[in-house]
Each structure stands twice: as C-alpha cells, then as structure tokens.
Amino acid sequence: MLGLKLPTDPRWVNIVEKNIDEILTDHAYCEQKAASTAISLIVSFPEYTELVEEMIALSREEMGHFKMVHDLIKKRGNSLGRDRKDDYVIELIKFFPKGGSRTTQLVHRLLYAALIEARSCERFRLLSEELEDKKLADFYHKLMISEAGHYTMFLKFARKYGEVDEVNKKWNSLLEYEAQIMKDLGNKESIHG
Ligand SMILES: [Fe+2]
Ligand SMILES: [Fe+2]
C-alpha cells in the first residue's frame, strides 16, 4: 500500500512494548520535526502558493499530534525527554546529491518527506495492530490514518512540480535505498530506528 520495499520486522513491537516512555518521547519529536519540515518548506519555496497553503495546515496538524503525544506523556506521569538524533533520517537525506535546480531541490525534499510519512504510517499501523495496550493501539490507529494522507500529499506535490516519469524513477530508487537503511537499523527503541 505504501510502496515500501522492506516491511518492519514485527519483533520491533516487542522492543517498543518494553520501552514505551522512550518511544513516546521519540515520537513527540517526530511530530515536531514534521511540523518544522512543513514550515521550512514554506520559507524555502514561498512562491508555490498551493504548497504553502497545505503546509500551513500540515504544520498545525503535526503540532496537534505533538500535543496528543505530549498529553499522553504527562498522563503517564512523565515529562518530555530530550531530543536524540534520528539516525534513520540522517542516513536517508544522504541519498540525493546536493544542489541542482530549485525544482529539483523541491522534488527531493518532497520525496524525503513522503518517505518519512510512509514509514511512520507503516510503523503506526503495526503498533495499532500488535500493541497489547488497546488504548495505545487505538491512539496509533488514528495517527496512522493521518500519516497515510500526508504521504500521498507529498507524493502528489512531487509529481505536480517535477516531471512525472523522472519523479517516479527517483521515488523508486529512494525506496530501494530506504530498504537498505532499514536492514541496518529497524530494531531500536525509536519510531524509525
Ligand atoms: Fe503526524
Ligand atoms: Fe505526518
């Protein structure tokens, strides 16, 4: 459904279940970074009016998710921990060469964003299906639906602003590369790691 080439190993859910508090902090920052990405796209590409409109809405929605996760952290008697570096994203954004035309740079950023949303969606789905804590499973089910919408929106914009065949080729090679990253990571107590 998401085009991902390597499904998450279901054993990752066991790691999550043993580290819920760490996962929630990591997850909260994923939402914050999604909001920051939306704002940064507005600042970098202000002339793309339709994109700007959608990114305004998205940044609000992602901060809404951030609040949902933060509320859950508080309910569990904790406070938000410190952010840690996201090895998955660091590796991912090495894929496309830096530079190129403005449109090329925009397409690359949209494809990275689409992929991060797709992988988040896949992992939230797994959590919604496998977590023993049914309330938490429900929470992830709701978020999974939102992230699926974000993934398709970013891909739609990449195909709209770039040349479709070229975008599709790039998307496919990025998916292959991501599968390799997931082989090496994909087993840590974090949303993407
Ligand atoms: Fe989100
Ligand atoms: Fe999202």
PDB file of N, CA, C and O in Angstrom, residues 30-87:
ATOM      1  N   CYS A  30       9.252  13.369  16.495  1.00  0.00           N
ATOM      2  CA  CYS A  30       8.930  13.105  15.079  1.00  0.00           C
ATOM      3  C   CYS A  30       7.825  14.049  14.621  1.00  0.00           C
ATOM      4  O   CYS A  30       7.867  14.589  13.513  1.00  0.00           O
ATOM      5  N   GLU A  31       6.831  14.239  15.493  1.00  0.00           N
ATOM      6  CA  GLU A  31       5.723  15.141  15.144  1.00  0.00           C
ATOM      7  C   GLU A  31       6.220  16.581  15.048  1.00  0.00           C
ATOM      8  O   GLU A  31       5.856  17.320  14.132  1.00  0.00           O
ATOM      9  N   GLN A  32       7.068  16.980  15.989  1.00  0.00           N
ATOM     10  CA  GLN A  32       7.633  18.340  15.964  1.00  0.00           C
ATOM     11  C   GLN A  32       8.449  18.535  14.693  1.00  0.00           C
ATOM     12  O   GLN A  32       8.375  19.582  14.044  1.00  0.00           O
ATOM     13  N   LYS A  33       9.238  17.526  14.312  1.00  0.00           N
ATOM     14  CA  LYS A  33      10.062  17.658  13.099  1.00  0.00           C
ATOM     15  C   LYS A  33       9.193  17.713  11.849  1.00  0.00           C
ATOM     16  O   LYS A  33       9.525  18.409  10.884  1.00  0.00           O
ATOM     17  N   ALA A  34       8.083  16.986  11.871  1.00  0.00           N
ATOM     18  CA  ALA A  34       7.168  17.040  10.722  1.00  0.00           C
ATOM     19  C   ALA A  34       6.600  18.451  10.590  1.00  0.00           C
ATOM     20  O   ALA A  34       6.500  19.001   9.486  1.00  0.00           O
ATOM     21  N   ALA A  35       6.263  19.074  11.733  1.00  0.00           N
ATOM     22  CA  ALA A  35       5.761  20.452  11.706  1.00  0.00           C
ATOM     23  C   ALA A  35       6.860  21.401  11.222  1.00  0.00           C
ATOM     24  O   ALA A  35       6.630  22.281  10.386  1.00  0.00           O
ATOM     25  N   SER A  36       8.084  21.197  11.712  1.00  0.00           N
ATOM     26  CA  SER A  36       9.207  22.057  11.306  1.00  0.00           C
ATOM     27  C   SER A  36       9.499  21.922   9.816  1.00  0.00           C
ATOM     28  O   SER A  36       9.827  22.910   9.148  1.00  0.00           O
ATOM     29  N   THR A  37       9.396  20.699   9.290  1.00  0.00           N
ATOM     30  CA  THR A  37       9.617  20.486   7.861  1.00  0.00           C
ATOM     31  C   THR A  37       8.596  21.275   7.040  1.00  0.00           C
ATOM     32  O   THR A  37       8.940  21.915   6.039  1.00  0.00           O
ATOM     33  N   ALA A  38       7.345  21.232   7.482  1.00  0.00           N
ATOM     34  CA  ALA A  38       6.291  21.955   6.759  1.00  0.00           C
ATOM     35  C   ALA A  38       6.603  23.460   6.751  1.00  0.00           C
ATOM     36  O   ALA A  38       6.516  24.122   5.712  1.00  0.00           O
ATOM     37  N   ILE A  39       7.017  23.993   7.891  1.00  0.00           N
ATOM     38  CA  ILE A  39       7.330  25.430   7.979  1.00  0.00           C
ATOM     39  C   ILE A  39       8.541  25.752   7.111  1.00  0.00           C
ATOM     40  O   ILE A  39       8.575  26.748   6.391  1.00  0.00           O
ATOM     41  N   SER A  40       9.531  24.868   7.145  1.00  0.00           N
ATOM     42  CA  SER A  40      10.739  25.128   6.371  1.00  0.00           C
ATOM     43  C   SER A  40      10.462  25.088   4.858  1.00  0.00           C
ATOM     44  O   SER A  40      11.067  25.840   4.087  1.00  0.00           O
ATOM     45  N   LEU A  41       9.520  24.256   4.434  1.00  0.00           N
ATOM     46  CA  LEU A  41       9.146  24.247   3.007  1.00  0.00           C
ATOM     47  C   LEU A  41       8.484  25.571   2.611  1.00  0.00           C
ATOM     48  O   LEU A  41       8.699  26.084   1.503  1.00  0.00           O
ATOM     49  N   ILE A  42       7.716  26.145   3.526  1.00  0.00           N
ATOM     50  CA  ILE A  42       7.083  27.449   3.254  1.00  0.00           C
ATOM     51  C   ILE A  42       8.168  28.518   3.066  1.00  0.00           C
ATOM     52  O   ILE A  42       8.131  29.314   2.126  1.00  0.00           O
ATOM     53  N   VAL A  43       9.154  28.496   3.958  1.00  0.00           N
ATOM     54  CA  VAL A  43      10.210  29.520   3.924  1.00  0.00           C
ATOM     55  C   VAL A  43      11.069  29.361   2.663  1.00  0.00           C
ATOM     56  O   VAL A  43      11.456  30.341   2.028  1.00  0.00           O
ATOM     57  N   SER A  44      11.356  28.112   2.282  1.00  0.00           N
ATOM     58  CA  SER A  44      12.239  27.880   1.133  1.00  0.00           C
ATOM     59  C   SER A  44      11.531  28.053  -0.211  1.00  0.00           C
ATOM     60  O   SER A  44      12.160  28.385  -1.204  1.00  0.00           O
ATOM     61  N   PHE A  45      10.228  27.773  -0.262  1.00  0.00           N
ATOM     62  CA  PHE A  45       9.516  27.787  -1.551  1.00  0.00           C
ATOM     63  C   PHE A  45       8.216  28.595  -1.460  1.00  0.00           C
ATOM     64  O   PHE A  45       7.123  28.087  -1.734  1.00  0.00           O
ATOM     65  N   PRO A  46       8.339  29.882  -1.088  1.00  0.00           N
ATOM     66  CA  PRO A  46       7.120  30.676  -0.833  1.00  0.00           C
ATOM     67  C   PRO A  46       6.266  30.919  -2.081  1.00  0.00           C
ATOM     68  O   PRO A  46       5.077  31.210  -1.966  1.00  0.00           O
ATOM     69  N   GLU A  47       6.869  30.797  -3.275  1.00  0.00           N
ATOM     70  CA  GLU A  47       6.105  31.111  -4.488  1.00  0.00           C
ATOM     71  C   GLU A  47       5.157  29.984  -4.903  1.00  0.00           C
ATOM     72  O   GLU A  47       4.336  30.150  -5.797  1.00  0.00           O
ATOM     73  N   TYR A  48       5.266  28.836  -4.271  1.00  0.00           N
ATOM     74  CA  TYR A  48       4.370  27.725  -4.608  1.00  0.00           C
ATOM     75  C   TYR A  48       3.129  27.811  -3.708  1.00  0.00           C
ATOM     76  O   TYR A  48       3.055  27.170  -2.658  1.00  0.00           O
ATOM     77  N   THR A  49       2.182  28.641  -4.158  1.00  0.00           N
ATOM     78  CA  THR A  49       1.053  29.005  -3.289  1.00  0.00           C
ATOM     79  C   THR A  49       0.281  27.797  -2.750  1.00  0.00           C
ATOM     80  O   THR A  49      -0.061  27.744  -1.563  1.00  0.00           O
ATOM     81  N   GLU A  50       0.007  26.820  -3.618  1.00  0.00           N
ATOM     82  CA  GLU A  50      -0.786  25.668  -3.161  1.00  0.00           C
ATOM     83  C   GLU A  50      -0.021  24.890  -2.086  1.00  0.00           C
ATOM     84  O   GLU A  50      -0.596  24.441  -1.090  1.00  0.00           O
ATOM     85  N   LEU A  51       1.290  24.766  -2.315  1.00  0.00           N
ATOM     86  CA  LEU A  51       2.127  24.077  -1.322  1.00  0.00           C
ATOM     87  C   LEU A  51       2.100  24.832   0.010  1.00  0.00           C
ATOM     88  O   LEU A  51       1.932  24.233   1.078  1.00  0.00           O
ATOM     89  N   VAL A  52       2.241  26.153  -0.074  1.00  0.00           N
ATOM     90  CA  VAL A  52       2.246  26.978   1.150  1.00  0.00           C
ATOM     91  C   VAL A  52       0.949  26.758   1.942  1.00  0.00           C
ATOM     92  O   VAL A  52       0.971  26.530   3.149  1.00  0.00           O
ATOM     93  N   GLU A  53      -0.183  26.792   1.210  1.00  0.00           N
ATOM     94  CA  GLU A  53      -1.485  26.586   1.876  1.00  0.00           C
ATOM     95  C   GLU A  53      -1.516  25.253   2.613  1.00  0.00           C
ATOM     96  O   GLU A  53      -1.937  25.164   3.764  1.00  0.00           O
ATOM     97  N   GLU A  54      -1.081  24.207   1.904  1.00  0.00           N
ATOM     98  CA  GLU A  54      -1.142  22.860   2.507  1.00  0.00           C
ATOM     99  C   GLU A  54      -0.156  22.734   3.671  1.00  0.00           C
ATOM    100  O   GLU A  54      -0.423  22.028   4.635  1.00  0.00           O
ATOM    101  N   MET A  55       0.995  23.408   3.554  1.00  0.00           N
ATOM    102  CA  MET A  55       1.993  23.307   4.619  1.00  0.00           C
ATOM    103  C   MET A  55       1.557  24.084   5.875  1.00  0.00           C
ATOM    104  O   MET A  55       1.910  23.716   6.987  1.00  0.00           O
ATOM    105  N   ILE A  56       0.784  25.152   5.692  1.00  0.00           N
ATOM    106  CA  ILE A  56       0.226  25.851   6.857  1.00  0.00           C
ATOM    107  C   ILE A  56      -0.667  24.872   7.625  1.00  0.00           C
ATOM    108  O   ILE A  56      -0.538  24.698   8.844  1.00  0.00           O
ATOM    109  N   ALA A  57      -1.556  24.201   6.871  1.00  0.00           N
ATOM    110  CA  ALA A  57      -2.475  23.243   7.511  1.00  0.00           C
ATOM    111  C   ALA A  57      -1.693  22.091   8.145  1.00  0.00           C
ATOM    112  O   ALA A  57      -1.983  21.663   9.265  1.00  0.00           O
ATOM    113  N   LEU A  58      -0.682  21.614   7.416  1.00  0.00           N
ATOM    114  CA  LEU A  58       0.066  20.457   7.914  1.00  0.00           C
ATOM    115  C   LEU A  58       0.833  20.790   9.197  1.00  0.00           C
ATOM    116  O   LEU A  58       0.840  20.005  10.144  1.00  0.00           O
ATOM    117  N   SER A  59       1.471  21.964   9.223  1.00  0.00           N
ATOM    118  CA  SER A  59       2.257  22.309  10.417  1.00  0.00           C
ATOM    119  C   SER A  59       1.345  22.358  11.646  1.00  0.00           C
ATOM    120  O   SER A  59       1.704  21.915  12.723  1.00  0.00           O
ATOM    121  N   ARG A  60       0.113  22.859  11.440  1.00  0.00           N
ATOM    122  CA  ARG A  60      -0.846  22.888  12.560  1.00  0.00           C
ATOM    123  C   ARG A  60      -1.226  21.480  12.986  1.00  0.00           C
ATOM    124  O   ARG A  60      -1.303  21.179  14.173  1.00  0.00           O
ATOM    125  N   GLU A  61      -1.508  20.644  11.980  1.00  0.00           N
ATOM    126  CA  GLU A  61      -1.937  19.275  12.294  1.00  0.00           C
ATOM    127  C   GLU A  61      -0.835  18.510  13.027  1.00  0.00           C
ATOM    128  O   GLU A  61      -1.088  17.807  14.004  1.00  0.00           O
ATOM    129  N   GLU A  62       0.413  18.679  12.545  1.00  0.00           N
ATOM    130  CA  GLU A  62       1.524  17.951  13.184  1.00  0.00           C
ATOM    131  C   GLU A  62       1.749  18.454  14.615  1.00  0.00           C
ATOM    132  O   GLU A  62       2.051  17.666  15.506  1.00  0.00           O
ATOM    133  N   MET A  63       1.575  19.757  14.849  1.00  0.00           N
ATOM    134  CA  MET A  63       1.703  20.241  16.228  1.00  0.00           C
ATOM    135  C   MET A  63       0.534  19.737  17.083  1.00  0.00           C
ATOM    136  O   MET A  63       0.694  19.530  18.294  1.00  0.00           O
ATOM    137  N   GLY A  64      -0.613  19.501  16.440  1.00  0.00           N
ATOM    138  CA  GLY A  64      -1.732  18.856  17.145  1.00  0.00           C
ATOM    139  C   GLY A  64      -1.340  17.445  17.575  1.00  0.00           C
ATOM    140  O   GLY A  64      -1.624  17.021  18.701  1.00  0.00           O
ATOM    141  N   HIS A  65      -0.660  16.725  16.683  1.00  0.00           N
ATOM    142  CA  HIS A  65      -0.178  15.378  17.036  1.00  0.00           C
ATOM    143  C   HIS A  65       0.852  15.478  18.169  1.00  0.00           C
ATOM    144  O   HIS A  65       0.879  14.656  19.077  1.00  0.00           O
ATOM    145  N   PHE A  66       1.718  16.477  18.052  1.00  0.00           N
ATOM    146  CA  PHE A  66       2.732  16.673  19.103  1.00  0.00           C
ATOM    147  C   PHE A  66       2.033  16.839  20.453  1.00  0.00           C
ATOM    148  O   PHE A  66       2.425  16.231  21.445  1.00  0.00           O
ATOM    149  N   LYS A  67       0.968  17.633  20.464  1.00  0.00           N
ATOM    150  CA  LYS A  67       0.236  17.847  21.719  1.00  0.00           C
ATOM    151  C   LYS A  67      -0.386  16.541  22.224  1.00  0.00           C
ATOM    152  O   LYS A  67      -0.344  16.247  23.421  1.00  0.00           O
ATOM    153  N   MET A  68      -0.951  15.759  21.289  1.00  0.00           N
ATOM    154  CA  MET A  68      -1.549  14.479  21.695  1.00  0.00           C
ATOM    155  C   MET A  68      -0.510  13.586  22.376  1.00  0.00           C
ATOM    156  O   MET A  68      -0.772  12.966  23.405  1.00  0.00           O
ATOM    157  N   VAL A  69       0.678  13.523  21.794  1.00  0.00           N
ATOM    158  CA  VAL A  69       1.723  12.669  22.370  1.00  0.00           C
ATOM    159  C   VAL A  69       2.191  13.266  23.704  1.00  0.00           C
ATOM    160  O   VAL A  69       2.376  12.555  24.684  1.00  0.00           O
ATOM    161  N   HIS A  70       2.335  14.595  23.724  1.00  0.00           N
ATOM    162  CA  HIS A  70       2.776  15.246  24.958  1.00  0.00           C
ATOM    163  C   HIS A  70       1.759  15.022  26.086  1.00  0.00           C
ATOM    164  O   HIS A  70       2.144  14.750  27.236  1.00  0.00           O
ATOM    165  N   ASP A  71       0.473  15.113  25.754  1.00  0.00           N
ATOM    166  CA  ASP A  71      -0.573  14.862  26.770  1.00  0.00           C
ATOM    167  C   ASP A  71      -0.447  13.441  27.328  1.00  0.00           C
ATOM    168  O   ASP A  71      -0.616  13.219  28.522  1.00  0.00           O
ATOM    169  N   LEU A  72      -0.168  12.511  26.430  1.00  0.00           N
ATOM    170  CA  LEU A  72      -0.032  11.111  26.853  1.00  0.00           C
ATOM    171  C   LEU A  72       1.180  10.935  27.784  1.00  0.00           C
ATOM    172  O   LEU A  72       1.112  10.225  28.789  1.00  0.00           O
ATOM    173  N   ILE A  73       2.262  11.617  27.439  1.00  0.00           N
ATOM    174  CA  ILE A  73       3.472  11.559  28.276  1.00  0.00           C
ATOM    175  C   ILE A  73       3.149  12.084  29.681  1.00  0.00           C
ATOM    176  O   ILE A  73       3.521  11.487  30.690  1.00  0.00           O
ATOM    177  N   LYS A  74       2.405  13.211  29.726  1.00  0.00           N
ATOM    178  CA  LYS A  74       2.028  13.797  31.034  1.00  0.00           C
ATOM    179  C   LYS A  74       1.135  12.841  31.819  1.00  0.00           C
ATOM    180  O   LYS A  74       1.309  12.647  33.016  1.00  0.00           O
ATOM    181  N   LYS A  75       0.168  12.227  31.121  1.00  0.00           N
ATOM    182  CA  LYS A  75      -0.756  11.282  31.759  1.00  0.00           C
ATOM    183  C   LYS A  75      -0.005  10.118  32.395  1.00  0.00           C
ATOM    184  O   LYS A  75      -0.430   9.567  33.401  1.00  0.00           O
ATOM    185  N   ARG A  76       1.097   9.748  31.784  1.00  0.00           N
ATOM    186  CA  ARG A  76       1.890   8.644  32.318  1.00  0.00           C
ATOM    187  C   ARG A  76       2.824   9.113  33.441  1.00  0.00           C
ATOM    188  O   ARG A  76       3.677   8.352  33.896  1.00  0.00           O
ATOM    189  N   GLY A  77       2.663  10.374  33.840  1.00  0.00           N
ATOM    190  CA  GLY A  77       3.428  10.889  34.968  1.00  0.00           C
ATOM    191  C   GLY A  77       4.848  11.311  34.607  1.00  0.00           C
ATOM    192  O   GLY A  77       5.695  11.497  35.483  1.00  0.00           O
ATOM    193  N   ASN A  78       5.090  11.501  33.322  1.00  0.00           N
ATOM    194  CA  ASN A  78       6.442  11.871  32.869  1.00  0.00           C
ATOM    195  C   ASN A  78       6.452  13.264  32.274  1.00  0.00           C
ATOM    196  O   ASN A  78       5.405  13.867  32.044  1.00  0.00           O
ATOM    197  N   SER A  79       7.657  13.761  32.000  1.00  0.00           N
ATOM    198  CA  SER A  79       7.765  14.971  31.189  1.00  0.00           C
ATOM    199  C   SER A  79       8.543  14.605  29.935  1.00  0.00           C
ATOM    200  O   SER A  79       9.206  13.569  29.890  1.00  0.00           O
ATOM    201  N   LEU A  80       8.407  15.477  28.954  1.00  0.00           N
ATOM    202  CA  LEU A  80       9.063  15.238  27.671  1.00  0.00           C
ATOM    203  C   LEU A  80      10.579  15.143  27.869  1.00  0.00           C
ATOM    204  O   LEU A  80      11.177  16.017  28.495  1.00  0.00           O
ATOM    205  N   GLY A  81      11.187  14.092  27.329  1.00  0.00           N
ATOM    206  CA  GLY A  81      12.639  13.955  27.425  1.00  0.00           C
ATOM    207  C   GLY A  81      13.341  14.813  26.391  1.00  0.00           C
ATOM    208  O   GLY A  81      12.705  15.577  25.656  1.00  0.00           O
ATOM    209  N   ARG A  82      14.647  14.691  26.349  1.00  0.00           N
ATOM    210  CA  ARG A  82      15.424  15.455  25.356  1.00  0.00           C
ATOM    211  C   ARG A  82      15.361  14.753  24.007  1.00  0.00           C
ATOM    212  O   ARG A  82      15.236  13.540  23.931  1.00  0.00           O
ATOM    213  N   ASP A  83      15.525  15.559  22.965  1.00  0.00           N
ATOM    214  CA  ASP A  83      15.547  15.001  21.606  1.00  0.00           C
ATOM    215  C   ASP A  83      16.866  14.261  21.388  1.00  0.00           C
ATOM    216  O   ASP A  83      17.896  14.646  21.924  1.00  0.00           O
ATOM    217  N   ARG A  84      16.780  13.184  20.623  1.00  0.00           N
ATOM    218  CA  ARG A  84      18.007  12.461  20.250  1.00  0.00           C
ATOM    219  C   ARG A  84      18.119  12.471  18.733  1.00  0.00           C
ATOM    220  O   ARG A  84      17.129  12.637  18.033  1.00  0.00           O
ATOM    221  N   LYS A  85      19.319  12.273  18.233  1.00  0.00           N
ATOM    222  CA  LYS A  85      19.437  12.326  16.774  1.00  0.00           C
ATOM    223  C   LYS A  85      18.738  11.117  16.151  1.00  0.00           C
ATOM    224  O   LYS A  85      18.676  10.042  16.745  1.00  0.00           O
ATOM    225  N   ASP A  86      18.195  11.358  14.984  1.00  0.00           N
ATOM    226  CA  ASP A  86      17.447  10.323  14.282  1.00  0.00           C
ATOM    227  C   ASP A  86      18.344   9.745  13.173  1.00  0.00           C
ATOM    228  O   ASP A  86      18.484  10.323  12.096  1.00  0.00           O
ATOM    229  N   ASP A  87      18.988   8.600  13.468  1.00  0.00           N
ATOM    230  CA  ASP A  87      19.937   8.005  12.514  1.00  0.00           C
ATOM    231  C   ASP A  87      19.274   7.679  11.172  1.00  0.00           C
ATOM    232  O   ASP A  87      19.905   7.771  10.125  1.00  0.00           O
TER     233      ASP A  87
END
